[in-house]
Amino acid sequence: GPKVLQIPSHQIIDMGQMVTLNCDPVSNHLYFYWYKQILGQQMEFLVNFYNGKVMEKSKLFKDQFSVERPDGSYFTLKIQPTALEDSAVYFCASSLTVSNERLFFGHGTKLSVL
Amino acid sequence: AQSVTQPDARVTVSEGASLQLRCKYSYSGTPYLFWYVQYPRQGLQLLLKYYSGDPVVQGVNGFEAEFIKSNSSFHLRKASVHWSDSAVYFCAVRSSNTNKVVFGTGTRLQVLP
């Protein structure tokens, strides 16, 4: 079936550094999402993105966060600068439409901020 | 704003037993309801979804869920579980006028052989 790919699967960085998480969504999908999951906890909505713009974002989507999908390539989540509390697994998802479509999730990128 | 409550953090059942995982949602309008499953080190996978019509929806691997509007519930059921059903199950809701899907805290299911 359709797959969402996330690269890399694990990233380790020092606090204060910049990190970019990459997501290759399903090829014909138009809506993109990032979710954050701290180990053993709830999947928390961060942001959704359509037509080059952020549509909705949560309180977790701090000023240090940004998303983009330049020229239909990877859908990226950038954190600059990182903080210790950013350590989590970040899941990318995509959907074809917004109405009643399921989300297709990647396997997640585990971010460890030291 | 919509929200989801999964009151049971962990459920343990024996293989072959029946299963019910509870989910209650809060939303004033017409919700779109989902159950996703997460296996270790993987992303979420859709089990089933409800938008309208028959309140009992069938999903993959013998799972089903029933939308009870009067109770604001969308419990997941399976008649006979298998050890491979061990995973974390998330209930989710999306309102009809937003693109944001909100997940519950998840229920970790352990099926004993």
JSON list of C-alpha atoms in Angstrom, two decimals:
[
{"chain": "A", "resi": 1, "resn": "GLY", "atom": "CA", "xyz": [0.00, 0.00, 0.00]},
{"chain": "A", "resi": 2, "resn": "PRO", "atom": "CA", "xyz": [0.94, 3.66, -0.02]},
{"chain": "A", "resi": 3, "resn": "LYS", "atom": "CA", "xyz": [3.87, 4.48, 2.21]},
{"chain": "A", "resi": 4, "resn": "VAL", "atom": "CA", "xyz": [5.14, 7.52, 4.01]},
{"chain": "A", "resi": 5, "resn": "LEU", "atom": "CA", "xyz": [8.90, 7.44, 4.47]},
{"chain": "A", "resi": 6, "resn": "GLN", "atom": "CA", "xyz": [10.74, 9.24, 7.23]},
{"chain": "A", "resi": 7, "resn": "ILE", "atom": "CA", "xyz": [14.46, 9.82, 7.17]},
{"chain": "A", "resi": 8, "resn": "PRO", "atom": "CA", "xyz": [16.39, 9.24, 9.37]},
{"chain": "A", "resi": 9, "resn": "SER", "atom": "CA", "xyz": [14.81, 6.85, 11.85]},
{"chain": "A", "resi": 10, "resn": "HIS", "atom": "CA", "xyz": [16.87, 8.24, 14.70]},
{"chain": "A", "resi": 11, "resn": "GLN", "atom": "CA", "xyz": [18.67, 11.53, 15.12]},
{"chain": "A", "resi": 12, "resn": "ILE", "atom": "CA", "xyz": [20.84, 12.60, 18.03]},
{"chain": "A", "resi": 13, "resn": "ILE", "atom": "CA", "xyz": [21.82, 16.24, 18.44]},
{"chain": "A", "resi": 14, "resn": "ASP", "atom": "CA", "xyz": [23.07, 18.64, 21.09]},
{"chain": "A", "resi": 15, "resn": "MET", "atom": "CA", "xyz": [20.69, 21.11, 22.67]},
{"chain": "A", "resi": 16, "resn": "GLY", "atom": "CA", "xyz": [20.68, 24.40, 20.81]},
{"chain": "A", "resi": 17, "resn": "GLN", "atom": "CA", "xyz": [21.50, 22.90, 17.46]},
{"chain": "A", "resi": 18, "resn": "MET", "atom": "CA", "xyz": [19.20, 22.95, 14.48]},
{"chain": "A", "resi": 19, "resn": "VAL", "atom": "CA", "xyz": [17.57, 19.77, 13.23]},
{"chain": "A", "resi": 20, "resn": "THR", "atom": "CA", "xyz": [15.53, 19.00, 10.13]},
{"chain": "A", "resi": 21, "resn": "LEU", "atom": "CA", "xyz": [13.29, 15.97, 10.02]},
{"chain": "A", "resi": 22, "resn": "ASN", "atom": "CA", "xyz": [12.45, 14.73, 6.55]},
{"chain": "A", "resi": 23, "resn": "CYS", "atom": "CA", "xyz": [9.26, 13.13, 5.34]},
{"chain": "A", "resi": 24, "resn": "ASP", "atom": "CA", "xyz": [8.52, 11.69, 1.93]},
{"chain": "A", "resi": 25, "resn": "PRO", "atom": "CA", "xyz": [4.71, 11.57, 1.81]},
{"chain": "A", "resi": 26, "resn": "VAL", "atom": "CA", "xyz": [2.52, 9.43, -0.41]},
{"chain": "A", "resi": 27, "resn": "SER", "atom": "CA", "xyz": [3.09, 10.74, -3.92]},
{"chain": "A", "resi": 28, "resn": "ASN", "atom": "CA", "xyz": [-0.37, 12.08, -4.80]},
{"chain": "A", "resi": 29, "resn": "HIS", "atom": "CA", "xyz": [-1.31, 13.28, -1.34]},
{"chain": "A", "resi": 30, "resn": "LEU", "atom": "CA", "xyz": [-2.00, 16.93, -0.75]},
{"chain": "A", "resi": 31, "resn": "TYR", "atom": "CA", "xyz": [-2.26, 17.30, 3.03]},
{"chain": "A", "resi": 32, "resn": "PHE", "atom": "CA", "xyz": [0.63, 16.81, 5.39]},
{"chain": "A", "resi": 33, "resn": "TYR", "atom": "CA", "xyz": [0.90, 16.55, 9.14]},
{"chain": "A", "resi": 34, "resn": "TRP", "atom": "CA", "xyz": [3.40, 16.31, 11.95]},
{"chain": "A", "resi": 35, "resn": "TYR", "atom": "CA", "xyz": [2.65, 14.64, 15.26]},
{"chain": "A", "resi": 36, "resn": "LYS", "atom": "CA", "xyz": [4.84, 14.37, 18.37]},
{"chain": "A", "resi": 37, "resn": "GLN", "atom": "CA", "xyz": [4.85, 11.37, 20.66]},
{"chain": "A", "resi": 38, "resn": "ILE", "atom": "CA", "xyz": [6.84, 11.31, 23.86]},
{"chain": "A", "resi": 39, "resn": "LEU", "atom": "CA", "xyz": [7.72, 7.76, 24.87]},
{"chain": "A", "resi": 40, "resn": "GLY", "atom": "CA", "xyz": [4.65, 5.91, 26.10]},
{"chain": "A", "resi": 41, "resn": "GLN", "atom": "CA", "xyz": [2.42, 8.93, 25.82]},
{"chain": "A", "resi": 42, "resn": "GLN", "atom": "CA", "xyz": [-0.22, 10.37, 23.58]},
{"chain": "A", "resi": 43, "resn": "MET", "atom": "CA", "xyz": [0.24, 11.23, 19.93]},
{"chain": "A", "resi": 44, "resn": "GLU", "atom": "CA", "xyz": [0.02, 15.03, 19.95]},
{"chain": "A", "resi": 45, "resn": "PHE", "atom": "CA", "xyz": [-0.93, 17.08, 16.91]},
{"chain": "A", "resi": 46, "resn": "LEU", "atom": "CA", "xyz": [1.65, 19.68, 15.91]},
{"chain": "A", "resi": 47, "resn": "VAL", "atom": "CA", "xyz": [0.70, 21.07, 12.53]},
{"chain": "A", "resi": 48, "resn": "ASN", "atom": "CA", "xyz": [-0.99, 20.42, 9.23]},
{"chain": "A", "resi": 49, "resn": "PHE", "atom": "CA", "xyz": [0.04, 21.85, 5.88]},
{"chain": "A", "resi": 50, "resn": "TYR", "atom": "CA", "xyz": [-1.62, 22.28, 2.51]},
{"chain": "A", "resi": 51, "resn": "ASN", "atom": "CA", "xyz": [-0.80, 24.15, -0.67]},
{"chain": "A", "resi": 52, "resn": "GLY", "atom": "CA", "xyz": [2.39, 25.55, 0.76]},
{"chain": "A", "resi": 53, "resn": "LYS", "atom": "CA", "xyz": [0.80, 26.90, 3.91]},
{"chain": "A", "resi": 54, "resn": "VAL", "atom": "CA", "xyz": [0.28, 25.96, 7.53]},
{"chain": "A", "resi": 55, "resn": "MET", "atom": "CA", "xyz": [-3.44, 25.39, 8.00]},
{"chain": "A", "resi": 56, "resn": "GLU", "atom": "CA", "xyz": [-3.59, 24.64, 11.70]},
{"chain": "A", "resi": 57, "resn": "LYS", "atom": "CA", "xyz": [-1.06, 24.36, 14.48]},
{"chain": "A", "resi": 58, "resn": "SER", "atom": "CA", "xyz": [-1.18, 23.47, 18.14]},
{"chain": "A", "resi": 59, "resn": "LYS", "atom": "CA", "xyz": [0.39, 25.08, 21.18]},
{"chain": "A", "resi": 60, "resn": "LEU", "atom": "CA", "xyz": [3.19, 22.52, 20.90]},
{"chain": "A", "resi": 61, "resn": "PHE", "atom": "CA", "xyz": [4.22, 24.06, 17.60]},
{"chain": "A", "resi": 62, "resn": "LYS", "atom": "CA", "xyz": [6.56, 26.58, 19.14]},
{"chain": "A", "resi": 63, "resn": "ASP", "atom": "CA", "xyz": [8.15, 29.56, 17.40]},
{"chain": "A", "resi": 64, "resn": "GLN", "atom": "CA", "xyz": [11.28, 27.47, 16.99]},
{"chain": "A", "resi": 65, "resn": "PHE", "atom": "CA", "xyz": [9.38, 25.07, 14.72]},
{"chain": "A", "resi": 66, "resn": "SER", "atom": "CA", "xyz": [8.81, 25.53, 11.02]},
{"chain": "A", "resi": 67, "resn": "VAL", "atom": "CA", "xyz": [7.55, 23.37, 8.18]},
{"chain": "A", "resi": 68, "resn": "GLU", "atom": "CA", "xyz": [7.89, 23.52, 4.44]},
{"chain": "A", "resi": 69, "resn": "ARG", "atom": "CA", "xyz": [7.68, 21.43, 1.30]},
{"chain": "A", "resi": 70, "resn": "PRO", "atom": "CA", "xyz": [9.77, 23.17, -1.30]},
{"chain": "A", "resi": 71, "resn": "ASP", "atom": "CA", "xyz": [8.91, 22.22, -4.89]},
{"chain": "A", "resi": 72, "resn": "GLY", "atom": "CA", "xyz": [7.02, 19.09, -3.93]},
{"chain": "A", "resi": 73, "resn": "SER", "atom": "CA", "xyz": [10.03, 17.41, -2.40]},
{"chain": "A", "resi": 74, "resn": "TYR", "atom": "CA", "xyz": [10.34, 16.35, 1.21]},
{"chain": "A", "resi": 75, "resn": "PHE", "atom": "CA", "xyz": [7.93, 17.73, 3.75]},
{"chain": "A", "resi": 76, "resn": "THR", "atom": "CA", "xyz": [10.24, 18.93, 6.50]},
{"chain": "A", "resi": 77, "resn": "LEU", "atom": "CA", "xyz": [9.99, 19.88, 10.15]},
{"chain": "A", "resi": 78, "resn": "LYS", "atom": "CA", "xyz": [12.78, 22.16, 11.29]},
{"chain": "A", "resi": 79, "resn": "ILE", "atom": "CA", "xyz": [13.51, 22.94, 14.91]},
{"chain": "A", "resi": 80, "resn": "GLN", "atom": "CA", "xyz": [15.91, 25.82, 15.56]},
{"chain": "A", "resi": 81, "resn": "PRO", "atom": "CA", "xyz": [17.18, 25.90, 18.23]},
{"chain": "A", "resi": 82, "resn": "THR", "atom": "CA", "xyz": [16.35, 22.56, 19.83]},
{"chain": "A", "resi": 83, "resn": "ALA", "atom": "CA", "xyz": [15.55, 22.13, 23.51]},
{"chain": "A", "resi": 84, "resn": "LEU", "atom": "CA", "xyz": [15.69, 19.08, 25.77]},
{"chain": "A", "resi": 85, "resn": "GLU", "atom": "CA", "xyz": [11.90, 18.82, 25.81]},
{"chain": "A", "resi": 86, "resn": "ASP", "atom": "CA", "xyz": [11.91, 18.36, 22.04]},
{"chain": "A", "resi": 87, "resn": "SER", "atom": "CA", "xyz": [13.12, 14.80, 22.55]},
{"chain": "A", "resi": 88, "resn": "ALA", "atom": "CA", "xyz": [10.34, 12.58, 21.22]},
{"chain": "A", "resi": 89, "resn": "VAL", "atom": "CA", "xyz": [9.31, 10.54, 18.23]},
{"chain": "A", "resi": 90, "resn": "TYR", "atom": "CA", "xyz": [7.99, 12.70, 15.43]},
{"chain": "A", "resi": 91, "resn": "PHE", "atom": "CA", "xyz": [5.50, 11.14, 13.06]},
{"chain": "A", "resi": 92, "resn": "CYS", "atom": "CA", "xyz": [4.75, 12.49, 9.64]},
{"chain": "A", "resi": 93, "resn": "ALA", "atom": "CA", "xyz": [1.42, 11.73, 8.00]},
{"chain": "A", "resi": 94, "resn": "SER", "atom": "CA", "xyz": [-0.28, 12.55, 4.74]},
{"chain": "A", "resi": 95, "resn": "SER", "atom": "CA", "xyz": [-3.74, 12.31, 3.26]},
{"chain": "A", "resi": 96, "resn": "LEU", "atom": "CA", "xyz": [-5.19, 12.73, -0.19]},
{"chain": "A", "resi": 97, "resn": "THR", "atom": "CA", "xyz": [-8.04, 14.99, 0.81]},
{"chain": "A", "resi": 98, "resn": "VAL", "atom": "CA", "xyz": [-9.25, 16.62, 3.98]},
{"chain": "A", "resi": 99, "resn": "SER", "atom": "CA", "xyz": [-12.84, 15.46, 4.15]},
{"chain": "A", "resi": 100, "resn": "ASN", "atom": "CA", "xyz": [-13.01, 11.95, 5.48]},
{"chain": "A", "resi": 101, "resn": "GLU", "atom": "CA", "xyz": [-9.69, 10.55, 4.50]},
{"chain": "A", "resi": 102, "resn": "ARG", "atom": "CA", "xyz": [-7.53, 8.35, 6.64]},
{"chain": "A", "resi": 103, "resn": "LEU", "atom": "CA", "xyz": [-4.05, 9.47, 7.53]},
{"chain": "A", "resi": 104, "resn": "PHE", "atom": "CA", "xyz": [-1.07, 7.46, 6.32]},
{"chain": "A", "resi": 105, "resn": "PHE", "atom": "CA", "xyz": [1.73, 7.55, 8.85]},
{"chain": "A", "resi": 106, "resn": "GLY", "atom": "CA", "xyz": [5.45, 7.09, 8.56]},
{"chain": "A", "resi": 107, "resn": "HIS", "atom": "CA", "xyz": [7.40, 4.97, 11.03]},
{"chain": "A", "resi": 108, "resn": "GLY", "atom": "CA", "xyz": [8.58, 8.02, 12.90]},
{"chain": "A", "resi": 109, "resn": "THR", "atom": "CA", "xyz": [11.90, 9.73, 13.58]},
{"chain": "A", "resi": 110, "resn": "LYS", "atom": "CA", "xyz": [13.18, 9.45, 17.11]},
{"chain": "A", "resi": 111, "resn": "LEU", "atom": "CA", "xyz": [14.82, 12.72, 18.07]},
{"chain": "A", "resi": 112, "resn": "SER", "atom": "CA", "xyz": [17.18, 12.70, 21.04]},
{"chain": "A", "resi": 113, "resn": "VAL", "atom": "CA", "xyz": [18.31, 16.12, 22.24]},
{"chain": "A", "resi": 114, "resn": "LEU", "atom": "CA", "xyz": [21.28, 15.90, 24.60]},
{"chain": "B", "resi": 1, "resn": "ALA", "atom": "CA", "xyz": [-12.61, 21.78, 20.55]},
{"chain": "B", "resi": 2, "resn": "GLN", "atom": "CA", "xyz": [-12.74, 18.06, 20.11]},
{"chain": "B", "resi": 3, "resn": "SER", "atom": "CA", "xyz": [-11.11, 15.64, 22.56]},
{"chain": "B", "resi": 4, "resn": "VAL", "atom": "CA", "xyz": [-10.84, 11.90, 23.08]},
{"chain": "B", "resi": 5, "resn": "THR", "atom": "CA", "xyz": [-10.67, 9.89, 26.29]},
{"chain": "B", "resi": 6, "resn": "GLN", "atom": "CA", "xyz": [-9.39, 6.33, 26.48]},
{"chain": "B", "resi": 7, "resn": "PRO", "atom": "CA", "xyz": [-9.84, 5.43, 30.14]},
{"chain": "B", "resi": 8, "resn": "ASP", "atom": "CA", "xyz": [-7.82, 2.21, 30.10]},
{"chain": "B", "resi": 9, "resn": "ALA", "atom": "CA", "xyz": [-4.08, 2.66, 29.71]},
{"chain": "B", "resi": 10, "resn": "ARG", "atom": "CA", "xyz": [-3.47, -1.09, 29.69]},
{"chain": "B", "resi": 11, "resn": "VAL", "atom": "CA", "xyz": [-5.63, -4.09, 28.94]},
{"chain": "B", "resi": 12, "resn": "THR", "atom": "CA", "xyz": [-4.52, -7.70, 29.27]},
{"chain": "B", "resi": 13, "resn": "VAL", "atom": "CA", "xyz": [-6.55, -10.59, 27.89]},
{"chain": "B", "resi": 14, "resn": "SER", "atom": "CA", "xyz": [-5.92, -14.21, 27.05]},
{"chain": "B", "resi": 15, "resn": "GLU", "atom": "CA", "xyz": [-5.75, -15.39, 23.47]},
{"chain": "B", "resi": 16, "resn": "GLY", "atom": "CA", "xyz": [-9.17, -16.35, 22.20]},
{"chain": "B", "resi": 17, "resn": "ALA", "atom": "CA", "xyz": [-11.01, -14.08, 24.62]},
{"chain": "B", "resi": 18, "resn": "SER", "atom": "CA", "xyz": [-13.27, -11.26, 23.51]},
{"chain": "B", "resi": 19, "resn": "LEU", "atom": "CA", "xyz": [-12.07, -7.67, 23.70]},
{"chain": "B", "resi": 20, "resn": "GLN", "atom": "CA", "xyz": [-13.50, -4.22, 24.20]},
{"chain": "B", "resi": 21, "resn": "LEU", "atom": "CA", "xyz": [-11.35, -1.09, 24.24]},
{"chain": "B", "resi": 22, "resn": "ARG", "atom": "CA", "xyz": [-13.19, 1.97, 25.40]},
{"chain": "B", "resi": 23, "resn": "CYS", "atom": "CA", "xyz": [-13.24, 5.38, 23.77]},
{"chain": "B", "resi": 24, "resn": "LYS", "atom": "CA", "xyz": [-15.31, 8.45, 24.52]},
{"chain": "B", "resi": 25, "resn": "TYR", "atom": "CA", "xyz": [-15.14, 11.64, 22.55]},
{"chain": "B", "resi": 26, "resn": "SER", "atom": "CA", "xyz": [-16.15, 15.20, 23.14]},
{"chain": "B", "resi": 27, "resn": "TYR", "atom": "CA", "xyz": [-17.39, 17.22, 20.22]},
{"chain": "B", "resi": 28, "resn": "SER", "atom": "CA", "xyz": [-20.58, 19.15, 19.75]},
{"chain": "B", "resi": 29, "resn": "GLY", "atom": "CA", "xyz": [-21.03, 18.54, 16.04]},
{"chain": "B", "resi": 30, "resn": "THR", "atom": "CA", "xyz": [-20.84, 15.49, 13.83]},
{"chain": "B", "resi": 31, "resn": "PRO", "atom": "CA", "xyz": [-17.55, 13.73, 14.45]},
{"chain": "B", "resi": 32, "resn": "TYR", "atom": "CA", "xyz": [-15.45, 11.60, 12.18]},
{"chain": "B", "resi": 33, "resn": "LEU", "atom": "CA", "xyz": [-14.14, 8.75, 14.34]},
{"chain": "B", "resi": 34, "resn": "PHE", "atom": "CA", "xyz": [-11.17, 6.47, 13.83]},
{"chain": "B", "resi": 35, "resn": "TRP", "atom": "CA", "xyz": [-9.31, 3.63, 15.47]},
{"chain": "B", "resi": 36, "resn": "TYR", "atom": "CA", "xyz": [-5.61, 3.25, 14.70]},
{"chain": "B", "resi": 37, "resn": "VAL", "atom": "CA", "xyz": [-3.18, 0.57, 15.84]},
{"chain": "B", "resi": 38, "resn": "GLN", "atom": "CA", "xyz": [0.52, 1.09, 16.50]},
{"chain": "B", "resi": 39, "resn": "TYR", "atom": "CA", "xyz": [2.92, -1.83, 16.49]},
{"chain": "B", "resi": 40, "resn": "PRO", "atom": "CA", "xyz": [6.37, -1.40, 18.03]},
{"chain": "B", "resi": 41, "resn": "ARG", "atom": "CA", "xyz": [8.62, 1.01, 16.14]},
{"chain": "B", "resi": 42, "resn": "GLN", "atom": "CA", "xyz": [6.00, 1.65, 13.50]},
{"chain": "B", "resi": 43, "resn": "GLY", "atom": "CA", "xyz": [3.63, 4.41, 12.56]},
{"chain": "B", "resi": 44, "resn": "LEU", "atom": "CA", "xyz": [-0.08, 4.23, 13.14]},
{"chain": "B", "resi": 45, "resn": "GLN", "atom": "CA", "xyz": [-2.20, 2.13, 10.85]},
{"chain": "B", "resi": 46, "resn": "LEU", "atom": "CA", "xyz": [-5.91, 2.61, 10.33]},
{"chain": "B", "resi": 47, "resn": "LEU", "atom": "CA", "xyz": [-8.17, -0.14, 11.68]},
{"chain": "B", "resi": 48, "resn": "LEU", "atom": "CA", "xyz": [-11.54, 1.39, 10.89]},
{"chain": "B", "resi": 49, "resn": "LYS", "atom": "CA", "xyz": [-13.40, 4.67, 10.56]},
{"chain": "B", "resi": 50, "resn": "TYR", "atom": "CA", "xyz": [-16.90, 6.02, 10.99]},
{"chain": "B", "resi": 51, "resn": "TYR", "atom": "CA", "xyz": [-18.43, 8.96, 9.17]},
{"chain": "B", "resi": 52, "resn": "SER", "atom": "CA", "xyz": [-22.13, 8.26, 8.91]},
{"chain": "B", "resi": 53, "resn": "GLY", "atom": "CA", "xyz": [-24.69, 5.53, 8.35]},
{"chain": "B", "resi": 54, "resn": "ASP", "atom": "CA", "xyz": [-24.58, 2.18, 10.10]},
{"chain": "B", "resi": 55, "resn": "PRO", "atom": "CA", "xyz": [-23.21, 2.85, 13.59]},
{"chain": "B", "resi": 56, "resn": "VAL", "atom": "CA", "xyz": [-21.40, -0.48, 13.64]},
{"chain": "B", "resi": 57, "resn": "VAL", "atom": "CA", "xyz": [-18.36, -0.36, 11.39]},
{"chain": "B", "resi": 58, "resn": "GLN", "atom": "CA", "xyz": [-16.19, -3.26, 10.41]},
{"chain": "B", "resi": 59, "resn": "GLY", "atom": "CA", "xyz": [-12.44, -2.97, 10.19]},
{"chain": "B", "resi": 60, "resn": "VAL", "atom": "CA", "xyz": [-9.45, -5.09, 9.39]},
{"chain": "B", "resi": 61, "resn": "ASN", "atom": "CA", "xyz": [-8.50, -8.28, 11.21]},
{"chain": "B", "resi": 62, "resn": "GLY", "atom": "CA", "xyz": [-11.96, -8.86, 12.67]},
{"chain": "B", "resi": 63, "resn": "PHE", "atom": "CA", "xyz": [-12.18, -5.58, 14.57]},
{"chain": "B", "resi": 64, "resn": "GLU", "atom": "CA", "xyz": [-15.37, -3.58, 14.73]},
{"chain": "B", "resi": 65, "resn": "ALA", "atom": "CA", "xyz": [-16.55, -0.47, 16.55]},
{"chain": "B", "resi": 66, "resn": "GLU", "atom": "CA", "xyz": [-19.93, 0.95, 17.44]},
{"chain": "B", "resi": 67, "resn": "PHE", "atom": "CA", "xyz": [-20.77, 4.64, 17.39]},
{"chain": "B", "resi": 68, "resn": "ILE", "atom": "CA", "xyz": [-23.26, 5.44, 20.15]},
{"chain": "B", "resi": 69, "resn": "LYS", "atom": "CA", "xyz": [-24.14, 9.09, 19.87]},
{"chain": "B", "resi": 70, "resn": "SER", "atom": "CA", "xyz": [-26.16, 9.25, 23.07]},
{"chain": "B", "resi": 71, "resn": "ASN", "atom": "CA", "xyz": [-23.14, 8.03, 24.99]},
{"chain": "B", "resi": 72, "resn": "SER", "atom": "CA", "xyz": [-20.48, 9.85, 22.94]},
{"chain": "B", "resi": 73, "resn": "SER", "atom": "CA", "xyz": [-18.68, 6.55, 22.65]},
{"chain": "B", "resi": 74, "resn": "PHE", "atom": "CA", "xyz": [-16.88, 4.61, 19.95]},
{"chain": "B", "resi": 75, "resn": "HIS", "atom": "CA", "xyz": [-15.69, 1.40, 21.61]},
{"chain": "B", "resi": 76, "resn": "LEU", "atom": "CA", "xyz": [-13.56, -1.07, 19.70]},
{"chain": "B", "resi": 77, "resn": "ARG", "atom": "CA", "xyz": [-14.43, -4.76, 19.86]},
{"chain": "B", "resi": 78, "resn": "LYS", "atom": "CA", "xyz": [-13.12, -8.08, 18.70]},
{"chain": "B", "resi": 79, "resn": "ALA", "atom": "CA", "xyz": [-14.78, -11.43, 19.27]},
{"chain": "B", "resi": 80, "resn": "SER", "atom": "CA", "xyz": [-11.58, -13.46, 19.65]},
{"chain": "B", "resi": 81, "resn": "VAL", "atom": "CA", "xyz": [-8.13, -11.91, 20.01]},
{"chain": "B", "resi": 82, "resn": "HIS", "atom": "CA", "xyz": [-4.86, -13.34, 18.75]},
{"chain": "B", "resi": 83, "resn": "TRP", "atom": "CA", "xyz": [-1.42, -12.83, 20.30]},
{"chain": "B", "resi": 84, "resn": "SER", "atom": "CA", "xyz": [-0.47, -10.76, 17.25]},
{"chain": "B", "resi": 85, "resn": "ASP", "atom": "CA", "xyz": [-3.09, -8.19, 18.25]},
{"chain": "B", "resi": 86, "resn": "SER", "atom": "CA", "xyz": [-0.77, -7.03, 21.03]},
{"chain": "B", "resi": 87, "resn": "ALA", "atom": "CA", "xyz": [-0.13, -3.36, 20.26]},
{"chain": "B", "resi": 88, "resn": "VAL", "atom": "CA", "xyz": [-1.19, 0.12, 21.26]},
{"chain": "B", "resi": 89, "resn": "TYR", "atom": "CA", "xyz": [-4.61, 1.21, 20.04]},
{"chain": "B", "resi": 90, "resn": "PHE", "atom": "CA", "xyz": [-5.53, 4.83, 19.54]},
{"chain": "B", "resi": 91, "resn": "CYS", "atom": "CA", "xyz": [-8.98, 6.29, 19.17]},
{"chain": "B", "resi": 92, "resn": "ALA", "atom": "CA", "xyz": [-9.15, 9.54, 17.22]},
{"chain": "B", "resi": 93, "resn": "VAL", "atom": "CA", "xyz": [-11.69, 12.16, 16.28]},
{"chain": "B", "resi": 94, "resn": "ARG", "atom": "CA", "xyz": [-11.86, 14.82, 13.65]},
{"chain": "B", "resi": 95, "resn": "SER", "atom": "CA", "xyz": [-14.56, 17.41, 13.50]},
{"chain": "B", "resi": 96, "resn": "SER", "atom": "CA", "xyz": [-16.37, 18.01, 10.25]},
{"chain": "B", "resi": 97, "resn": "ASN", "atom": "CA", "xyz": [-15.03, 21.54, 9.90]},
{"chain": "B", "resi": 98, "resn": "THR", "atom": "CA", "xyz": [-11.35, 21.11, 10.60]},
{"chain": "B", "resi": 99, "resn": "ASN", "atom": "CA", "xyz": [-8.41, 19.17, 9.26]},
{"chain": "B", "resi": 100, "resn": "LYS", "atom": "CA", "xyz": [-7.04, 18.41, 12.68]},
{"chain": "B", "resi": 101, "resn": "VAL", "atom": "CA", "xyz": [-7.21, 14.82, 13.97]},
{"chain": "B", "resi": 102, "resn": "VAL", "atom": "CA", "xyz": [-7.00, 14.50, 17.74]},
{"chain": "B", "resi": 103, "resn": "PHE", "atom": "CA", "xyz": [-5.84, 11.25, 19.29]},
{"chain": "B", "resi": 104, "resn": "GLY", "atom": "CA", "xyz": [-6.57, 9.68, 22.65]},
{"chain": "B", "resi": 105, "resn": "THR", "atom": "CA", "xyz": [-3.80, 8.61, 25.00]},
{"chain": "B", "resi": 106, "resn": "GLY", "atom": "CA", "xyz": [-3.90, 5.07, 23.69]},
{"chain": "B", "resi": 107, "resn": "THR", "atom": "CA", "xyz": [-4.58, 1.67, 25.24]},
{"chain": "B", "resi": 108, "resn": "ARG", "atom": "CA", "xyz": [-1.78, -0.85, 25.35]},
{"chain": "B", "resi": 109, "resn": "LEU", "atom": "CA", "xyz": [-3.20, -4.31, 24.67]},
{"chain": "B", "resi": 110, "resn": "GLN", "atom": "CA", "xyz": [-1.33, -7.38, 25.78]},
{"chain": "B", "resi": 111, "resn": "VAL", "atom": "CA", "xyz": [-2.64, -10.73, 24.62]},
{"chain": "B", "resi": 112, "resn": "LEU", "atom": "CA", "xyz": [-1.37, -13.66, 26.64]},
{"chain": "B", "resi": 113, "resn": "PRO", "atom": "CA", "xyz": [-0.77, -16.90, 24.75]}
]
